[in-house]
Amino acid sequence: MTVFQHTKWAASINLGWPNISGDIRSHRQNTRFTYLITALLAVTSYFPATTSNARVPPLIKTDRLYAVPEEFSTGTVFDDRTGWGDTTTDIVAGKPPEFSRRRAGGWVRFDTSTIPDVAIIKSVVLHLNVSKTSENGCVIDMIQLSHDPVFASYHLTWYDLQYGSRYVRDADMRTGEWQTRLADDAADHLDQQLESDWFAVGFTYEKESKDALEYVYMYGWDTDLRPYIDVEYVIAQRILSANWEPPFNVTEGDIVTMTAEVEGFPFEAKAKWRIFEDDLLGDDEVINPKIKSLPIYQEAGRFFIMGEWTTEWLRDRKKIPDYYFEVSIGSQTARSGRRFEDKLHITRAVDRNPPAPSPAAFETQPYTLTPTSIAMVAAEATDPEEFGVEYYFVCEPNGGGGNDSGWTRSRKFTDAGLHPNTYYGYKTLARDRSPNHNQTTASPTTYLYTFANIPLPPIIASPTPWTLELSIQPNLNPEATEYCIKNVTDGYYVSVTGGYNSDTPVWQTSGTWGTVLMVDLTPDTVYAFAVKARNISGTETKFSKRSTGMTASLPPDLYPTDILQVSDYNRTDNVQRWSVIIANHSTAGALKKAFKIKWILSEDTRIDDTQDLIVNESTVKEVFYPGQRKTYSIDLVIPEEGMVNKRIYCGVVLSDVSGETNERNNTIYYDKPLQMGRVIK
């Protein structure tokens, strides 16, 4: 801020300098008032040259304020035992002879309307002319008056004299010209009541002796030696206005000019500029705008600062966004108008730039999510023109069921409906949402396999005392999918021959495994088996649900082991010779057994001696030694009825002589159908 020290001159003297008037905004409230300034010094001597060290000259200067002859600008109040009184010209303080024992107090009032409300008061110096005093002078205090003494009651003025703030204490007054700088409180009080356009100082006598007649007379407003004050103040630095320079309708990238009228700042002062896009729901600030700030310059007695902005376009709800700006110098800030006609309107330039980066890239490379889905995340693309960005994901090669994403604002994409353990490739690209849809080049393609499906539980069949058969169920996995089998009961992986293979899984396709004969099992035992798969990349699934099967019990002591077709089946008499081998399983000793051999024909491999056709039955009594095997043959007559042109099976059932089957697993059958060579007549 610029400080002005005022020189002595009479307000009633016209030096011939021009009057400068203008419109100024109060820093205390948003009111406007018109001010009148009288220039005191020659322009060439007071206004320095426009150099880097020069300062902006003042537009307002106030020097000296006199107690002017309007109503009562000076006066005296005194107390009387019977009431109050006043005089209205000279100032009296103390107990002068004219008032006998009455105690008098004086005051002086100044019109401060010529000091702008925006001024900041630095100091107040009071000048008085003392006409007479008591013989040894008079000691008085100078007091703050909170109430206007011209209009306040005597009681209020007297109250202020007794209790107001002391601007000067114990001033020893003598005749002649007298001056003193009032305490800083006086500058503060004047600053606070500038809008009231008056300032007053009271005088009070401080002697307490009833007999003392100390007093002082000071010339009042109706003399040539009336009181006055010198006021030292500063004009606050201000930004008076801020405006765009025409044209107001431009294209993105054009350079526009911002102008602000200022006062009170040095020429080298720097301005800060901020630019906003006006929006009903919140204004967007232009980040790091390209602005060239120019120094303060003078034009026709006024002072301006300018900035040049290379315009940028921000997205707005309206087709053509509106801009206003804010300029700050030190603590002072001003904003350009926000009416439509006061704002800058920018049309978007044609966008021909694709988003970045180009080529596009993946933030998260495509990865298998499930046997039928693959997920991925594109790297974020940015559009310098801020139109916004869209992404596209391409499935290539497509192993079946794959899909492109189409243009989407999401950076995430999951392709579902794929095939298990199948080869796919994906790449991504981006484009902006401008009318041109500027597009990046595609990212490199990422290739991968989907997971294999978890196999279905295997099928367990054909139990014997020492073996079970297992068939893998692929569950829609392709032929190239590999599997391993685990004997869950005994805790080992199955070898290629169906036996023990330690903790190392054996991987083969389901076609290579075929129907696997699980060997080296224990009779009459429940076994659980599970299968898992892996895709071509080697990623394994979980194990399937378990399947269980039970091995057969050990056969009885005597049981049929083999059944053979001995004779040529093309015999014309419908007689065919068959043999069955019966063995002694026991090792305990010789067995003497009587049993029946039933020969049965069936249309399938399930032999049931209660339902199928029994073509022969014979009773045998034999002694079998441990491990002994005996062969029994028979000529079977194949009946014509029901057997013409059919494939039939032959089986043997052993039973005791009572006809009841006394053991389990004592039935065998010929596991090839009888090939009837010709129609049996």
Tab-separated table of C-alpha atoms in Angstrom, residues 206-512:
chain	number	residue	atom	x	y	z
A	206	GLU	CA	-8.255	16.803	35.388
A	207	LYS	CA	-7.592	18.913	38.545
A	208	GLU	CA	-9.659	17.780	41.499
A	209	SER	CA	-9.166	20.792	43.843
A	210	LYS	CA	-12.438	22.642	44.432
A	211	ASP	CA	-10.678	25.971	44.767
A	212	ALA	CA	-8.393	25.714	41.740
A	213	LEU	CA	-9.358	27.821	38.743
A	214	GLU	CA	-7.185	26.255	36.040
A	215	TYR	CA	-8.653	26.653	32.614
A	216	VAL	CA	-7.802	26.923	28.965
A	217	TYR	CA	-9.576	28.715	26.083
A	218	MET	CA	-9.087	27.567	22.493
A	219	TYR	CA	-10.339	29.386	19.412
A	220	GLY	CA	-13.450	27.833	17.936
A	221	TRP	CA	-14.883	27.430	14.447
A	222	ASP	CA	-15.816	31.083	13.884
A	223	THR	CA	-12.250	32.417	13.951
A	224	ASP	CA	-9.389	32.398	11.503
A	225	LEU	CA	-7.465	30.222	13.988
A	226	ARG	CA	-9.999	27.426	14.096
A	227	PRO	CA	-8.797	23.862	14.999
A	228	TYR	CA	-7.823	21.371	12.321
A	229	ILE	CA	-6.389	17.877	11.973
A	230	ASP	CA	-3.775	16.419	9.630
A	231	VAL	CA	-4.755	12.890	8.621
A	232	GLU	CA	-2.189	10.449	7.284
A	233	TYR	CA	-3.804	7.552	5.406
A	234	VAL	CA	-3.339	5.103	2.570
A	235	ILE	CA	-5.581	4.261	-0.327
A	236	ALA	CA	-6.236	0.503	-0.378
A	237	GLN	CA	-4.913	-1.345	-3.403
A	238	ARG	CA	-7.882	-2.383	-5.499
A	239	ILE	CA	-8.906	-4.115	-8.686
A	240	LEU	CA	-11.775	-2.027	-9.999
A	241	SER	CA	-13.032	-4.230	-12.842
A	242	ALA	CA	-12.221	-7.323	-14.932
A	243	ASN	CA	-13.408	-7.927	-18.489
A	244	TRP	CA	-12.769	-9.998	-21.586
A	245	GLU	CA	-11.681	-8.002	-24.603
A	246	PRO	CA	-13.711	-8.702	-27.765
A	247	PRO	CA	-14.318	-10.840	-29.724
A	248	PHE	CA	-16.349	-12.929	-27.311
A	249	ASN	CA	-16.931	-15.881	-29.668
A	250	VAL	CA	-13.714	-17.700	-30.564
A	251	THR	CA	-12.431	-21.103	-31.629
A	252	GLU	CA	-10.350	-23.325	-29.398
A	253	GLY	CA	-6.689	-22.360	-29.724
A	254	ASP	CA	-7.352	-18.646	-30.396
A	255	ILE	CA	-5.550	-16.108	-28.184
A	256	VAL	CA	-7.878	-13.840	-26.195
A	257	THR	CA	-7.157	-10.865	-23.933
A	258	MET	CA	-8.239	-10.319	-20.316
A	259	THR	CA	-8.106	-6.774	-18.882
A	260	ALA	CA	-8.405	-5.538	-15.297
A	261	GLU	CA	-8.460	-1.887	-14.164
A	262	VAL	CA	-6.377	-1.393	-11.019
A	263	GLU	CA	-5.207	1.276	-8.604
A	264	GLY	CA	-2.666	1.496	-5.841
A	265	PHE	CA	-0.310	-1.222	-7.154
A	266	PRO	CA	3.311	-0.795	-8.296
A	267	PHE	CA	3.916	-1.141	-12.007
A	268	GLU	CA	5.950	-4.294	-11.424
A	269	ALA	CA	3.083	-6.030	-9.608
A	270	LYS	CA	2.337	-9.525	-10.917
A	271	ALA	CA	-1.171	-10.819	-11.488
A	272	LYS	CA	-2.443	-14.364	-11.097
A	273	TRP	CA	-5.150	-15.484	-13.487
A	274	ARG	CA	-7.657	-18.311	-13.131
A	275	ILE	CA	-10.156	-19.363	-15.778
A	276	PHE	CA	-13.440	-21.182	-15.190
A	277	GLU	CA	-16.051	-22.793	-17.381
A	278	ASP	CA	-19.443	-21.669	-16.099
A	279	ASP	CA	-21.756	-24.531	-15.204
A	280	LEU	CA	-25.004	-24.567	-13.310
A	281	LEU	CA	-23.909	-27.546	-11.198
A	282	GLY	CA	-20.354	-26.447	-10.401
A	283	ASP	CA	-17.754	-24.542	-12.326
A	284	ASP	CA	-14.810	-26.374	-13.862
A	285	GLU	CA	-11.455	-24.645	-13.593
A	286	VAL	CA	-9.050	-24.805	-16.510
A	287	ILE	CA	-5.970	-26.568	-15.182
A	288	ASN	CA	-2.620	-24.939	-15.979
A	289	PRO	CA	-3.986	-22.504	-18.553
A	290	LYS	CA	-1.497	-21.077	-21.057
A	291	ILE	CA	-1.517	-17.415	-19.996
A	292	LYS	CA	0.958	-14.634	-20.723
A	293	SER	CA	0.637	-11.892	-18.083
A	294	LEU	CA	1.563	-8.330	-19.136
A	295	PRO	CA	2.707	-5.518	-16.749
A	296	ILE	CA	0.523	-2.658	-15.512
A	297	TYR	CA	0.212	0.228	-17.970
A	298	GLN	CA	-1.368	3.686	-17.840
A	299	GLU	CA	-3.936	4.992	-20.282
A	300	ALA	CA	-5.772	8.344	-20.012
A	301	GLY	CA	-4.991	8.610	-16.294
A	302	ARG	CA	-6.241	5.087	-15.571
A	303	PHE	CA	-4.233	1.953	-14.922
A	304	PHE	CA	-4.705	-1.527	-16.357
A	305	ILE	CA	-3.153	-4.966	-16.356
A	306	MET	CA	-3.655	-7.540	-19.112
A	307	GLY	CA	-3.311	-11.263	-19.666
A	308	GLU	CA	-3.358	-13.256	-22.915
A	309	TRP	CA	-4.809	-16.782	-22.869
A	310	THR	CA	-4.468	-19.470	-25.522
A	311	THR	CA	-7.978	-20.818	-25.292
A	312	GLU	CA	-8.887	-24.389	-24.360
A	313	TRP	CA	-12.188	-26.207	-24.667
A	314	LEU	CA	-13.852	-27.944	-21.718
A	315	ARG	CA	-16.803	-30.283	-21.991
A	316	ASP	CA	-20.045	-28.679	-20.894
A	317	ARG	CA	-23.730	-29.531	-20.748
A	318	LYS	CA	-24.203	-26.867	-23.389
A	319	LYS	CA	-22.818	-27.232	-26.888
A	320	ILE	CA	-20.645	-24.104	-26.563
A	321	PRO	CA	-19.208	-23.642	-23.054
A	322	ASP	CA	-19.011	-20.191	-21.392
A	323	TYR	CA	-15.909	-18.915	-19.607
A	324	TYR	CA	-15.185	-16.231	-17.034
A	325	PHE	CA	-11.869	-15.406	-15.347
A	326	GLU	CA	-10.567	-14.333	-11.970
A	327	VAL	CA	-7.548	-12.049	-11.496
A	328	SER	CA	-5.636	-11.576	-8.233
A	329	ILE	CA	-2.881	-9.155	-7.224
A	330	GLY	CA	-1.745	-9.710	-3.668
A	331	SER	CA	-4.862	-10.038	-1.532
A	332	GLN	CA	-7.123	-8.294	-4.046
A	333	THR	CA	-9.284	-10.347	-6.403
A	334	ALA	CA	-11.809	-9.487	-9.101
A	335	ARG	CA	-13.906	-11.630	-11.410
A	336	SER	CA	-15.207	-10.938	-14.874
A	337	GLY	CA	-18.956	-10.781	-15.456
A	338	ARG	CA	-21.082	-13.924	-15.526
A	339	ARG	CA	-23.922	-12.656	-17.648
A	340	PHE	CA	-24.082	-14.393	-21.001
A	341	GLU	CA	-22.952	-11.286	-22.863
A	342	ASP	CA	-19.997	-10.801	-20.491
A	343	LYS	CA	-18.564	-14.289	-20.894
A	344	LEU	CA	-16.250	-15.831	-23.475
A	345	HIS	CA	-17.716	-18.543	-25.744
A	346	ILE	CA	-15.402	-21.155	-27.254
A	347	THR	CA	-16.205	-23.483	-30.136
A	348	ARG	CA	-14.450	-26.848	-30.180
A	349	ALA	CA	-11.737	-27.273	-32.784
A	350	VAL	CA	-11.863	-30.348	-35.003
A	351	ASP	CA	-10.184	-33.215	-33.157
A	352	ARG	CA	-7.895	-35.411	-35.235
A	353	ASN	CA	-5.756	-36.894	-32.465
A	354	PRO	CA	-6.339	-40.452	-31.169
A	355	PRO	CA	-6.242	-41.215	-27.459
A	356	ALA	CA	-2.959	-42.147	-25.817
A	357	PRO	CA	-1.261	-44.575	-25.659
A	358	SER	CA	-1.280	-45.760	-29.235
A	359	PRO	CA	-0.947	-48.650	-29.832
A	360	ALA	CA	-3.323	-49.533	-27.040
A	361	ALA	CA	-2.209	-51.868	-24.258
A	362	PHE	CA	-3.539	-54.156	-21.539
A	363	GLU	CA	-3.339	-53.175	-17.903
A	364	THR	CA	-4.221	-56.769	-17.006
A	365	GLN	CA	-3.391	-59.295	-19.717
A	366	PRO	CA	-6.199	-61.676	-20.736
A	367	TYR	CA	-6.458	-64.512	-18.223
A	368	THR	CA	-8.622	-67.606	-17.961
A	369	LEU	CA	-11.426	-67.109	-15.488
A	370	THR	CA	-13.361	-70.374	-15.901
A	371	PRO	CA	-13.421	-73.200	-18.479
A	372	THR	CA	-15.842	-71.061	-20.496
A	373	SER	CA	-14.677	-67.458	-19.864
A	374	ILE	CA	-11.625	-65.219	-20.232
A	375	ALA	CA	-11.260	-61.769	-18.561
A	376	MET	CA	-9.006	-58.788	-19.266
A	377	VAL	CA	-8.525	-55.066	-18.437
A	378	ALA	CA	-7.342	-52.455	-20.951
A	379	ALA	CA	-4.799	-49.842	-19.923
A	380	GLU	CA	-6.451	-46.469	-19.377
A	381	ALA	CA	-6.431	-44.304	-22.491
A	382	THR	CA	-6.614	-40.511	-22.268
A	383	ASP	CA	-7.996	-38.073	-24.784
A	384	PRO	CA	-6.087	-34.765	-24.973
A	385	GLU	CA	-9.246	-33.116	-26.247
A	386	GLU	CA	-11.315	-34.525	-23.370
A	387	PHE	CA	-14.097	-35.937	-25.522
A	388	GLY	CA	-13.926	-39.157	-23.546
A	389	VAL	CA	-12.675	-42.609	-24.550
A	390	GLU	CA	-14.211	-45.949	-25.604
A	391	TYR	CA	-12.544	-49.375	-25.723
A	392	TYR	CA	-12.851	-52.394	-28.020
A	393	PHE	CA	-11.724	-55.988	-27.386
A	394	VAL	CA	-11.178	-58.346	-30.324
A	395	CYS	CA	-11.293	-62.165	-30.019
A	396	GLU	CA	-8.833	-63.587	-32.559
A	397	PRO	CA	-8.331	-66.468	-33.178
A	398	ASN	CA	-11.725	-67.640	-32.086
A	399	GLY	CA	-11.687	-71.281	-30.997
A	400	GLY	CA	-15.466	-71.350	-30.808
A	401	GLY	CA	-17.987	-69.299	-28.877
A	402	GLY	CA	-15.686	-66.246	-28.641
A	403	ASN	CA	-16.991	-62.695	-28.967
A	404	ASP	CA	-15.767	-59.159	-29.654
A	405	SER	CA	-16.849	-56.639	-27.042
A	406	GLY	CA	-18.115	-53.859	-29.274
A	407	TRP	CA	-17.279	-50.253	-28.303
A	408	THR	CA	-17.704	-49.716	-24.579
A	409	ARG	CA	-16.686	-47.119	-21.993
A	410	SER	CA	-15.573	-49.854	-19.602
A	411	ARG	CA	-11.929	-50.917	-19.552
A	412	LYS	CA	-12.977	-54.368	-18.310
A	413	PHE	CA	-14.221	-57.195	-20.543
A	414	THR	CA	-15.120	-60.820	-19.841
A	415	ASP	CA	-15.777	-63.094	-22.820
A	416	ALA	CA	-18.163	-65.874	-21.790
A	417	GLY	CA	-19.665	-68.857	-23.595
A	418	LEU	CA	-16.253	-70.235	-24.623
A	419	HIS	CA	-15.257	-73.883	-25.029
A	420	PRO	CA	-13.134	-75.679	-22.431
A	421	ASN	CA	-9.433	-76.285	-23.107
A	422	THR	CA	-9.610	-74.212	-26.299
A	423	TYR	CA	-7.166	-71.718	-27.822
A	424	TYR	CA	-8.148	-68.011	-28.015
A	425	GLY	CA	-6.401	-64.703	-28.714
A	426	TYR	CA	-7.340	-61.155	-27.649
A	427	LYS	CA	-6.211	-57.620	-28.483
A	428	THR	CA	-7.600	-54.202	-27.550
A	429	LEU	CA	-7.810	-50.724	-29.018
A	430	ALA	CA	-9.359	-47.367	-28.044
A	431	ARG	CA	-10.993	-44.406	-29.727
A	432	ASP	CA	-12.172	-40.985	-28.616
A	433	ARG	CA	-15.804	-39.945	-28.640
A	434	SER	CA	-15.309	-36.987	-30.942
A	435	PRO	CA	-17.298	-36.867	-34.177
A	436	ASN	CA	-14.178	-38.231	-35.921
A	437	HIS	CA	-13.857	-41.245	-33.571
A	438	ASN	CA	-10.060	-41.083	-33.742
A	439	GLN	CA	-8.807	-44.599	-33.107
A	440	THR	CA	-5.557	-46.024	-31.735
A	441	THR	CA	-3.752	-48.952	-33.288
A	442	ALA	CA	-4.394	-52.328	-31.668
A	443	SER	CA	-2.306	-53.831	-28.909
A	444	PRO	CA	-0.305	-57.023	-29.522
A	445	THR	CA	-2.473	-60.158	-29.356
A	446	THR	CA	-2.340	-62.280	-26.217
A	447	TYR	CA	-2.964	-66.040	-26.712
A	448	LEU	CA	-4.162	-68.500	-24.087
A	449	TYR	CA	-6.216	-71.646	-23.409
A	450	THR	CA	-9.358	-71.894	-21.357
A	451	PHE	CA	-9.350	-74.298	-18.428
A	452	ALA	CA	-10.521	-77.868	-18.901
A	453	ASN	CA	-13.803	-78.893	-17.344
A	454	ILE	CA	-13.658	-80.978	-14.204
A	455	PRO	CA	-14.391	-84.537	-15.382
A	456	LEU	CA	-17.591	-86.259	-14.375
A	457	PRO	CA	-17.284	-89.114	-11.885
A	458	PRO	CA	-15.777	-92.163	-13.647
A	459	ILE	CA	-17.842	-95.268	-14.373
A	460	ILE	CA	-16.814	-98.376	-12.354
A	461	ALA	CA	-17.896	-101.787	-13.692
A	462	SER	CA	-17.094	-105.504	-14.079
A	463	PRO	CA	-15.941	-106.402	-10.587
A	464	THR	CA	-13.866	-109.534	-9.969
A	465	PRO	CA	-12.186	-110.471	-6.732
A	466	TRP	CA	-8.998	-108.706	-7.871
A	467	THR	CA	-10.047	-106.200	-10.564
A	468	LEU	CA	-12.484	-103.410	-11.480
A	469	GLU	CA	-12.968	-101.660	-14.803
A	470	LEU	CA	-12.919	-97.807	-14.969
A	471	SER	CA	-14.088	-95.526	-17.776
A	472	ILE	CA	-13.245	-91.756	-17.825
A	473	GLN	CA	-16.116	-89.280	-18.416
A	474	PRO	CA	-14.596	-86.192	-20.189
A	475	ASN	CA	-17.495	-83.774	-19.501
A	476	LEU	CA	-17.327	-81.991	-22.895
A	477	ASN	CA	-13.555	-81.597	-22.818
A	478	PRO	CA	-11.934	-81.886	-26.270
A	479	GLU	CA	-9.982	-84.993	-27.270
A	480	ALA	CA	-6.590	-83.368	-26.580
A	481	THR	CA	-7.426	-83.015	-22.878
A	482	GLU	CA	-5.330	-85.234	-20.627
A	483	TYR	CA	-6.412	-87.003	-17.455
A	484	CYS	CA	-4.926	-88.787	-14.498
A	485	ILE	CA	-6.629	-91.366	-12.280
A	486	LYS	CA	-6.276	-91.727	-8.539
A	487	ASN	CA	-7.080	-94.704	-6.366
A	488	VAL	CA	-8.447	-92.630	-3.515
A	489	THR	CA	-8.891	-95.624	-1.196
A	490	ASP	CA	-5.249	-96.713	-1.349
A	491	GLY	CA	-3.931	-93.174	-2.001
A	492	TYR	CA	-1.927	-93.611	-5.200
A	493	TYR	CA	-2.052	-92.539	-8.827
A	494	VAL	CA	-2.898	-95.319	-11.288
A	495	SER	CA	-0.278	-96.446	-13.790
A	496	VAL	CA	-0.900	-97.045	-17.490
A	497	THR	CA	-1.486	-100.729	-16.679
A	498	GLY	CA	-4.019	-99.963	-13.946
A	499	GLY	CA	-1.720	-100.609	-11.010
A	500	TYR	CA	0.269	-98.635	-8.465
A	501	ASN	CA	2.225	-95.548	-9.650
A	502	SER	CA	3.233	-93.840	-6.385
A	503	ASP	CA	2.607	-90.079	-6.031
A	504	THR	CA	3.328	-89.299	-9.668
A	505	PRO	CA	0.245	-88.775	-11.828
A	506	VAL	CA	0.144	-90.359	-15.258
A	507	TRP	CA	-1.377	-87.995	-17.872
A	508	GLN	CA	-3.054	-89.465	-20.945
A	509	THR	CA	-6.008	-88.589	-23.126
A	510	SER	CA	-9.244	-90.424	-22.499
A	511	GLY	CA	-8.771	-92.182	-25.818
A	512	THR	CA	-5.374	-93.499	-24.729
